[in-house]
Structures are given as C-alpha cells and as structure tokens.
Coordinates of C-alpha atoms and ligand atoms in Angstrom, one line a residue:
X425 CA 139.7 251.4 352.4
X426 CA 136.4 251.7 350.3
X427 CA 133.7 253.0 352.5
X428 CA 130.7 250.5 352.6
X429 CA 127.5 250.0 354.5
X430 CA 125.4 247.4 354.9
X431 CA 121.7 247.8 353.4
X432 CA 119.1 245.5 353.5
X433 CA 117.5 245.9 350.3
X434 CA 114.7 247.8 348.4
X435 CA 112.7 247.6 351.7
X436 CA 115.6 249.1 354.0
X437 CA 114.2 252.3 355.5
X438 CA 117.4 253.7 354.8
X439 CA 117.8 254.8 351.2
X440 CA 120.3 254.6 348.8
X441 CA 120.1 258.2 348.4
X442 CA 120.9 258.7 351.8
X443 CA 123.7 256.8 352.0
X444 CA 125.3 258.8 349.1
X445 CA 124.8 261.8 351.2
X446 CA 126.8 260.4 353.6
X447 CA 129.8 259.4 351.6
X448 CA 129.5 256.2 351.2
X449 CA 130.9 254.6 348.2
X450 CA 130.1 250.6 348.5
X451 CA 127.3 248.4 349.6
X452 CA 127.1 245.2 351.0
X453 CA 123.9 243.6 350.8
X454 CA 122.3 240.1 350.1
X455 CA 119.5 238.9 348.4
X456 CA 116.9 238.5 351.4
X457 CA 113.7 237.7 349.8
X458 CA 115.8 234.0 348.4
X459 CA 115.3 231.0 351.3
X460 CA 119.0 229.5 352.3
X461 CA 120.0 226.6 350.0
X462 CA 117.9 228.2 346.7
X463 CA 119.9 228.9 344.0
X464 CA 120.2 233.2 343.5
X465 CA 119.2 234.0 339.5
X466 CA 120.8 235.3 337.3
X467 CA 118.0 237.8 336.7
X468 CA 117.4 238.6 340.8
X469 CA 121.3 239.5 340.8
X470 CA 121.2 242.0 337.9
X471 CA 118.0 243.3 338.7
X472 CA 119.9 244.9 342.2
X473 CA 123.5 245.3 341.0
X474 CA 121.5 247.4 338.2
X475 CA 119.7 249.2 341.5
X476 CA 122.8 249.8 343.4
X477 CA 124.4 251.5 340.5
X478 CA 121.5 253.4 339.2
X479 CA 122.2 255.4 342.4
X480 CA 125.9 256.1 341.8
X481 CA 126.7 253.6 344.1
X482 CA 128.8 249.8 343.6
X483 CA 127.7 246.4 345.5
X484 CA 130.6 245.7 346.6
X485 CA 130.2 242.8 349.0
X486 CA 127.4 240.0 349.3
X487 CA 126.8 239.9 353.3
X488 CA 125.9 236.9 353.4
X489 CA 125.7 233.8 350.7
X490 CA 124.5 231.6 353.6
X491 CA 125.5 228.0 354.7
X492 CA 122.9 226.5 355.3
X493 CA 122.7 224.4 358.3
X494 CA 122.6 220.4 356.7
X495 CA 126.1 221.6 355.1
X496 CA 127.6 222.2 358.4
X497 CA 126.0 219.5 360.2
X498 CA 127.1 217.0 357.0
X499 CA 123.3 216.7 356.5
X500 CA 122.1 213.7 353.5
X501 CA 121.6 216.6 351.5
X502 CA 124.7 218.3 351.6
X503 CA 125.8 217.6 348.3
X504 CA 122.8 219.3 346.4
X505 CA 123.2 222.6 348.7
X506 CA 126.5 222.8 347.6
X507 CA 125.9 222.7 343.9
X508 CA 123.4 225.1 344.6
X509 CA 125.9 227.6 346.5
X510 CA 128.4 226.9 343.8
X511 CA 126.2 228.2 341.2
X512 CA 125.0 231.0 342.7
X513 CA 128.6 232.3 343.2
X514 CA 129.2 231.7 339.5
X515 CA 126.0 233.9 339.1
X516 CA 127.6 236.3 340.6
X517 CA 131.0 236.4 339.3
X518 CA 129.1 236.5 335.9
X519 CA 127.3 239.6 337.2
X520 CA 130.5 241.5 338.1
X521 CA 129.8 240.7 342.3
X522 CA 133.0 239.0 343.5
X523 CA 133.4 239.3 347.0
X524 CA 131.1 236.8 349.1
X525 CA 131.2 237.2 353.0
X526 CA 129.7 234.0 354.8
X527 CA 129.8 232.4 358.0
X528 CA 130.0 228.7 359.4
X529 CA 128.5 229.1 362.8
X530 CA 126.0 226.2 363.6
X531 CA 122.4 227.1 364.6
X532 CA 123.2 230.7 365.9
X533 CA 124.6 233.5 364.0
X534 CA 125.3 236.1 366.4
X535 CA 124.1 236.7 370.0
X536 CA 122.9 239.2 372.4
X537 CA 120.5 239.1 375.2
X538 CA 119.7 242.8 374.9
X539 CA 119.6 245.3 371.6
X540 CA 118.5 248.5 373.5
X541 CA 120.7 248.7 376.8
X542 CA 120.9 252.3 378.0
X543 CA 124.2 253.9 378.4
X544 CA 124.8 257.0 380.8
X545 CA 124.8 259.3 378.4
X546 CA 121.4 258.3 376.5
X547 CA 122.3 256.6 374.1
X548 CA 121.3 252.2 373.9
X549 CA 124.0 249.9 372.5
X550 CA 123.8 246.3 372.1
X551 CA 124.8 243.9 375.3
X552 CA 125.6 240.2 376.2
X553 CA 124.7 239.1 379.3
X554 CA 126.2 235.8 380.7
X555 CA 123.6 235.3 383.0
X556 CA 120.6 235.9 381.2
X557 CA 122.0 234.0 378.4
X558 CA 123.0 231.2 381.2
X559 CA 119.2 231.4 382.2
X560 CA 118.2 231.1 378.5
X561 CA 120.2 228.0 378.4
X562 CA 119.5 226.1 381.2
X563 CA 116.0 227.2 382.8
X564 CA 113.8 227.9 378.5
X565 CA 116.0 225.7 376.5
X566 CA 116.7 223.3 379.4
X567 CA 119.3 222.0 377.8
X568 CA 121.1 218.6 378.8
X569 CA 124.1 219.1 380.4
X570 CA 124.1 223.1 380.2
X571 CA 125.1 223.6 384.2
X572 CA 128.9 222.1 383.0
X573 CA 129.1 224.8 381.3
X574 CA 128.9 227.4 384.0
X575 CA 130.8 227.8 387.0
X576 CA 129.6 227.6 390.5
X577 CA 129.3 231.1 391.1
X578 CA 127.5 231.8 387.6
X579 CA 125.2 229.1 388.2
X580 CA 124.0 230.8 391.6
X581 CA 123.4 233.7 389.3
X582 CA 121.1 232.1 386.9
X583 CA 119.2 230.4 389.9
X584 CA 118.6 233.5 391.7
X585 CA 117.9 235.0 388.4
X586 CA 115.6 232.8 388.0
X587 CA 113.9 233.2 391.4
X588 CA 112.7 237.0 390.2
X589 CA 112.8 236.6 386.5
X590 CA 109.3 237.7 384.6
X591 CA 107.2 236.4 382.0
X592 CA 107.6 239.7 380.2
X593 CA 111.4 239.1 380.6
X594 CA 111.0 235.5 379.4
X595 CA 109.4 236.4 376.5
X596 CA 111.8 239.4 375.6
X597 CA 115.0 237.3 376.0
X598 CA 113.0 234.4 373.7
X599 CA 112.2 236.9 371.2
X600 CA 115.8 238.4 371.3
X601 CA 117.9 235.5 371.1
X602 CA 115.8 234.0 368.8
X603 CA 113.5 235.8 366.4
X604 CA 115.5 239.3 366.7
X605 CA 119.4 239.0 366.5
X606 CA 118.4 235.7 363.9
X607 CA 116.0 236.7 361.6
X608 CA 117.4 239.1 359.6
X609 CA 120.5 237.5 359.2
X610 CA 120.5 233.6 359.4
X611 CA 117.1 233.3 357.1
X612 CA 116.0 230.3 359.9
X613 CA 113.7 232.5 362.0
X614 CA 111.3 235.1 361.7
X615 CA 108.8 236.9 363.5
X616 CA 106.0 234.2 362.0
X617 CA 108.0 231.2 363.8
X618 CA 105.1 229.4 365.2
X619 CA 107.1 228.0 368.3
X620 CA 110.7 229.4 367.9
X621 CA 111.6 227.5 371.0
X622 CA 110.7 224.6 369.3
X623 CA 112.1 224.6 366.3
X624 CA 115.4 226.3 368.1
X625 CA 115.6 223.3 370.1
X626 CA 115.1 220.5 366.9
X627 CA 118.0 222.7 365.2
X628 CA 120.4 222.3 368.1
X629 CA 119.4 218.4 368.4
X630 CA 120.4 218.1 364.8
X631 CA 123.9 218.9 366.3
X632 CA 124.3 216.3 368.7
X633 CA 127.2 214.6 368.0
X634 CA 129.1 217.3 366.4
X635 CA 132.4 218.6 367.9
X636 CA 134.8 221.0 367.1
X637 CA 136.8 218.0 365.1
X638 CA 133.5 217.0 362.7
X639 CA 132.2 220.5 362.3
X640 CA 135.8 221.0 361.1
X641 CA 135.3 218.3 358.7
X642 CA 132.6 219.2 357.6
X643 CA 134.0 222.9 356.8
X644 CA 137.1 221.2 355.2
X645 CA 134.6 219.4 352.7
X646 CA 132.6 222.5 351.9
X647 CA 135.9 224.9 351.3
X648 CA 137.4 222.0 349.3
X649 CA 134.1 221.8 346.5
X650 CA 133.2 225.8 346.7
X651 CA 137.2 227.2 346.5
X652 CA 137.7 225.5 343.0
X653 CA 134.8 227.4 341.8
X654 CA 135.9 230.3 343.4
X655 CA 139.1 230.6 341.7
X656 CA 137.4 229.5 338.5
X657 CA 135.4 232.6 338.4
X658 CA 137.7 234.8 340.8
X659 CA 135.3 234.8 343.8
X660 CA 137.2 235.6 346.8
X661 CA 135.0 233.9 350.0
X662 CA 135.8 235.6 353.1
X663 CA 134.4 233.9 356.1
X664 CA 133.1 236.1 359.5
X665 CA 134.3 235.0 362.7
X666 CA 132.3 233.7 365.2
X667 CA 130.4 236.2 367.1
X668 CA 130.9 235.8 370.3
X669 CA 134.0 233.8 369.3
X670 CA 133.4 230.8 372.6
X671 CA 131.4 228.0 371.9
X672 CA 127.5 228.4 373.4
X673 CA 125.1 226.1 374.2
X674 CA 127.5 223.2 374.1
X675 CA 127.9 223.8 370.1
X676 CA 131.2 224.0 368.5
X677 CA 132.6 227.2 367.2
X678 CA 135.5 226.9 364.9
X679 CA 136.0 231.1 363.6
X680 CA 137.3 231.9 366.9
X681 CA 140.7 232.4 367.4
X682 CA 143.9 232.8 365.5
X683 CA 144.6 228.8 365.9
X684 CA 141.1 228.3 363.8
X685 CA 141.9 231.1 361.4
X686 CA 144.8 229.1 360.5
X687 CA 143.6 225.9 360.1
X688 CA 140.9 227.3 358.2
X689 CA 143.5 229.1 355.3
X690 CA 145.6 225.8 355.3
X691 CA 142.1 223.6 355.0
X692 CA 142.2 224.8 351.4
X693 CA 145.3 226.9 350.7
X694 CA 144.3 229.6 348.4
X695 CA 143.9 233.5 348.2
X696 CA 140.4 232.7 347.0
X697 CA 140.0 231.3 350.6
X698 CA 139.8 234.4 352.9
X699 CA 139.0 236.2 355.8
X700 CA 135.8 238.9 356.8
X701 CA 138.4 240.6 359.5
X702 CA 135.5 241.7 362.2
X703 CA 137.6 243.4 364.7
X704 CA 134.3 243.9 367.2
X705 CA 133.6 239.8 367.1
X706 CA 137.4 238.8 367.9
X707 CA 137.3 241.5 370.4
X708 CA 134.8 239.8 372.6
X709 CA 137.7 236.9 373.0
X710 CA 139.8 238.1 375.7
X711 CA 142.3 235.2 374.1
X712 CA 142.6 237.7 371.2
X713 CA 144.7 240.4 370.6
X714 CA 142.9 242.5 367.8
X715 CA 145.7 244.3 366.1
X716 CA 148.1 240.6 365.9
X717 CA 145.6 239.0 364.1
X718 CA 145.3 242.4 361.5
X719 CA 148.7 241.8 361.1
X720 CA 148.8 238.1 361.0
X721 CA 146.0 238.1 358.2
X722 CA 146.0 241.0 356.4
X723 CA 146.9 239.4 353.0
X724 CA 143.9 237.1 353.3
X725 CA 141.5 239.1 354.4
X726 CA 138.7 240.5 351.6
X727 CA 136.5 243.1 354.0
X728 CA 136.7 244.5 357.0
X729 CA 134.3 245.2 359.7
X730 CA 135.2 248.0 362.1
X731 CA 133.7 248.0 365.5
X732 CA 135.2 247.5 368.8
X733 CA 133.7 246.1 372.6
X734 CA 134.3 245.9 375.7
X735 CA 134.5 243.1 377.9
X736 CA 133.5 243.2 381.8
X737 CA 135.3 241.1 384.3
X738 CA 132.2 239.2 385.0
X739 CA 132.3 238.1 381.1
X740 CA 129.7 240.2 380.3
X741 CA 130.2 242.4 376.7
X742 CA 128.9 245.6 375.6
X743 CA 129.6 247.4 372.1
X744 CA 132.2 250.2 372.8
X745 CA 132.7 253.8 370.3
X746 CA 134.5 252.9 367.2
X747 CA 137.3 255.1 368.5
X748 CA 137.5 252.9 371.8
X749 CA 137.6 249.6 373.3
X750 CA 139.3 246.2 372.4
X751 CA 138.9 246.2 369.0
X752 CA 142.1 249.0 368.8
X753 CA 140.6 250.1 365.2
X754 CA 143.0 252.7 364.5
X755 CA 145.7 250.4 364.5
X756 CA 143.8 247.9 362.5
X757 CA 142.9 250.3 360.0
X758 CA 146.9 251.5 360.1
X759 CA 147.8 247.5 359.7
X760 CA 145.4 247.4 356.7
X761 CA 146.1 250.5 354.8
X762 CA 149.7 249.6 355.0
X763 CA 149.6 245.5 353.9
X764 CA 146.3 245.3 352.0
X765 CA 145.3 248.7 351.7
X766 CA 141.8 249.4 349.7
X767 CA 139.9 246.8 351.0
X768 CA 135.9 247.4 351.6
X769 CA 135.3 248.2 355.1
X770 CA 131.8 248.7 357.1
X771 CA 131.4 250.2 360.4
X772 CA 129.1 247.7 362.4
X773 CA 126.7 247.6 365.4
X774 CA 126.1 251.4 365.4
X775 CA 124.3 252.9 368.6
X776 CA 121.2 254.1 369.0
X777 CA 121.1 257.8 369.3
X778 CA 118.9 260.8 368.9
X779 CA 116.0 259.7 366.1
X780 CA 117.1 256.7 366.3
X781 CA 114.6 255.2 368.4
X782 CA 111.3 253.3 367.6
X783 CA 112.6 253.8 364.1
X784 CA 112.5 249.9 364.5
X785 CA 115.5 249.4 362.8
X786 CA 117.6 246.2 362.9
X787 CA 119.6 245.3 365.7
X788 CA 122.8 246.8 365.5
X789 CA 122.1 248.9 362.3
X790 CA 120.4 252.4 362.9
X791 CA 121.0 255.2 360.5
X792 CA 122.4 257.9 362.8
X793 CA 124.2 255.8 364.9
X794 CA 126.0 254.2 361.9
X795 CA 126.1 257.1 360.0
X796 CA 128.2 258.9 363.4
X797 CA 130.5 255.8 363.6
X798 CA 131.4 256.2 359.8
X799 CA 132.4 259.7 360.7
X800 CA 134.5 258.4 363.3
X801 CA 136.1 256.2 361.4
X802 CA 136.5 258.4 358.7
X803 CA 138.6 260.5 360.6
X804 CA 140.8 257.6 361.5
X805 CA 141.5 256.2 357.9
X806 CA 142.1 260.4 357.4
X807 CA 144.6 260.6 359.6
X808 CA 146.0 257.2 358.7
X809 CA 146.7 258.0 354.9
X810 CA 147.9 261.6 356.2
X811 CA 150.3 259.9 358.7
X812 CA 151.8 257.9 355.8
X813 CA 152.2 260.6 353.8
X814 CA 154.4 262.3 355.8
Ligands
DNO899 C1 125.9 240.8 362.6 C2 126.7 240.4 361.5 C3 126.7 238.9 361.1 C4 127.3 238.7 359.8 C5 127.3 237.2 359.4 C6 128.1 237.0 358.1 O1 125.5 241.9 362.8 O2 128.0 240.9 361.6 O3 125.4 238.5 361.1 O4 126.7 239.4 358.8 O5 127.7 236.4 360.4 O6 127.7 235.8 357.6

C-alpha cells in the first residue's frame, strides 16, 4: 500500500516537509479555497500538483471532488453541476491526478457530538453520542417527526437530558455538529455562518420527499453522466461510505452496507466506478463485518482508509487504536495486499495526544496522533508483506 496523508493545503499547519520526515509517500488533498459546483482550473490544479512534487512528494488522491447538494437532491440545476464536475475531472486527468474520492451523503458529511473526549489514559478521541445527537435532533433542530426515530427508553434520555442540558452545551453541540465536523469538509458551513441552525434546517427541508429509492435515483443519474467521462480520461471515482453508515435525522443514507455497495457497482458497472474502503465508517454498523466487505470489494476499491471504532451497547461510538477495535485492520490490510495490493491508504481520525492540544487542528486530523497511527499501521503492512514472504 502507498502511504498517504491527508493535507489540507498551503495553509495546513502541518508541512509538507514534515510529512516527508515521517515517511509518507502520497497526499490526498483537495482544492479548498474552490466553492462546491465551480469548475477546478486547469492552472489551480498544476499550481499544487507542482507544490506537492516540489517537495518529493505525489498527490495521489483528491479527497474530495464534492457533490454538491442540488445533484443529490435532483435539484433544477443539476444538469449544469454535472458538466461542471465532469470537467474538472478531465482537468485533472489532464494534470496527471486520477484518483477522485467523493461522497453522496445528503446534507451531513460525517458526524460526532464531541471531537475532544477524554480517554483514561489522557489522550481525547473523537465520540458519538446517541443522546446528545437525539437531543440535537429533536429539542435545537425540532424536527417533525424526530421522536419515531428513537425508542422509548432513548427518548427518556434526551428528555432528561434535556431537563439539565446548558446553554454552553447547546452551543458546543451546535457548533460541533454543525460548523466543526462540516466545514472543512462539506464546503456548506463555516465558522462565518450567520445562523447555521438556520441554514441547517432550509438544507434538510430541501430533502423532504427524498427516500432511500429517489436518492438512489438520483445517484444512478449522476454515476451514469460522470463514469463515461471517467473512463474517457481513466479517472477512477471511489465513493466514501456513509459515516455513521444509519440514516440520521430522517435522511436517507445509501453508502451503508454491503447491499448498497452492490447496487452502487451494478448502478454503472465499471472499474472506473469504485470504492473509498473506510474500514472506521463501516465499523460503526454493527450490520457489518469489516474484513467480508475487504474481501467482497477489494477489486473495486481505489483507496483505503485505515481506522477502526468501537461501538457501545447503548449505540454510542468512540474511535478505537488503529491496532484495535471493529475495523480488524490487520486483516484488511492482509485482504488488500493480497487482492489489490498497492493501493493508497491513509490512517484517519488520529487522537489527540501529547502537543497535540490547542494546536487547533481539525477534527480528527492532529499531527502526532496521525503521525503514531501511521507507525502503527506501518508495522502491520510490515509484517503483512513479511508474512507473505515466507
Ligand atoms: C472525515 C472524512 C470524510 C471524507 C468524505 C469524502 O474525516 O473521512 O469527510 O473525507 O466523506 O468525501
């Protein structure tokens, strides 16, 4: 597997430099500063492949070429966002950048209700709360119909929680669901956001009406105008499973499960129409079994993220150590060395630790923290490739 790490260009505290003292080989990055739905130039490509390779180093991976949200939805103007996506990819294909990780969830990239939990030993890990996040959804959001969603039980929960709850919680679960966990990845919310509950709330109404069978449509229609361009220019798209893979706040996931995965490579048959395998987002399924799917996909899958969770019984989730947990990432990286070996990997979701903190980093992407789960999963593709050769 090629070694890469996801940097968040020229501003990224964390330097290039850096990251070649730390072995790694590839990097996955995106061009930030470009709103979703714009058309990335020619120019803007060059300008940081030419960056990225000035430092020894390869962009290997564009995490992410977003979706933006009218395409999912089937918005009037789907049809000129899709030209647009389509020509960026052939930008990059003519720039020597050929492997485009994306994602189709609606509204809401990934989710956590806290980014610093503390652990025993001192360390603070990212952490998903069904409770708070319950609260979010039915006492801020105040969604219609939210209480079908949770059981009896978890719905005593949120009320009680919401009995002691304070503003300065309130405010911190806002800003974390919201601004934090979103900003730096979906491009629809940043720390400017006037009224992010507001606008949240307008993007989830522009929703109504879609379930799992539309939002499928309306995936089929975009794989079926963006995969001919891909093979054209020998793109290979590799979506990212839905993180957590269970539909929230009453919106349709579709990345969530082998099932999905399998109506998603049979919606437009073609190698060019691939998988991001990210072994910490199925892990948070309890329907999934990580190492099956590894095995099940393999030959479709264009990059791999390595990190792993665990799942408490009150459906709670927590990130676990790369070398534990439900995401089983020695065998995975065993499944992928052997069936698709060489494929860009990242570590993911890295701790905080030591220096770490106040470095104000993003969520889930500290230095040290990544930089010790690359270690540890160094070691495992080690003794992988040593295993194999004996
Ligand atoms: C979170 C990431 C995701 C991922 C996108 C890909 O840390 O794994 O935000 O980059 O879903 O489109």
């Amino acid at each position: 597997m090629e070694k890469t790490w996801r940097w968040f260009g020229y501003k990224d505290k964390i330097t290039l430099g850096m990251l070649k003292q730390i072995g790694v080989e590839g990097i996955v990055t995106s061009l930030y500063h470009v709103p979703n739905g714009e058309v990335w130039q020619p120019e803007e490509i060059q300008n940081l492949k030419n960056f990225i390779e000035q430092k020894g180093l390869r962009w290997s991976v564009v995490e992410s070429l977003p979706v933006s949200e009218s395409i999912k939805y089937g918005g009037a103007d789907r049809d000129k966002l899709i030209a647009n996506y389509k020509l960026s990819l052939q930008h990059l294909a003519e720039a020597g950048v050929t492997t485009v990780c994306y994602n189709f969830m609606p509204v809401l990239d990934w989710i956590r209700t806290e980014l610093e939990h503390p652990l025993p030993d001192g360390t603070f890990t990212l952490y998903f709360d069904k409770i708070r996040f319950g609260y979010f959804d039915c006492y801020i959001l105040k969604r219609e119909d939210a209480k079908a969603d949770y059981s009896e039980e978890e719905l005593d929960k949120i009320n009680a929680l919401a009995a002691i709850i304070t503003q300065k919680e309130i405010d911190d679960l806002i800003y974390t669901i919201i601004i934090k966990t979103q900003g730096f990845v979906s491009g629809n919310f940043s720390d400017d956001t006037p009224n992010p509950v507001a606008l949240f709330k307008q993007l989830l109404a522009l929703y109504k009406g879609i379930d799992k069978d539309k939002l499928r449509d309306n995936f089929k229609y975009f794989l079926q105008e963006v995969i001919p361009t891909a093979e054209k220019y020998g793109i290979k798209m590799c979506v990212h499973p839905d993180d957590p893979p269970f539909k929230v706040l009453g919106l349709p996931r579709i990345v969530t499960c082998e099932e999905d995965i399998d109506w998603i490579l049979n919606a437009v048959d073609s190698i060019h129409n691939g998988l991001t395998f990210c072994a910490g987002s199925l892990s948070t399924g309890l329907h999934n079994d990580v190492p099956a799917l590894a095995q099940r996909f393999a030959t479709r899958t264009h990059f791999v993220h390595l990190r792993s969770t665990e799942v408490l019984s009150n459906g709670n989730f927590l990130e676990a150590s790369h070398l534990e947990g439900r995401g089983h990432l020695f065998e995975v990286i065993k499944i992928f060395e052997k069936l698709n070996p060489g494929l860009p990997m990242r570590v993911d979701h890295g701790k905080l630790i030591l220096e770490d903190v106040n470095k104000d980093y993003n969520p889930g992407y500290s230095f040290l923290g990544r930089m010790f789960a690359l270690g540890q999963v160094s070691g495992l593709l080690a003794a992988v490739k040593n295993q194999a050769s004996i």
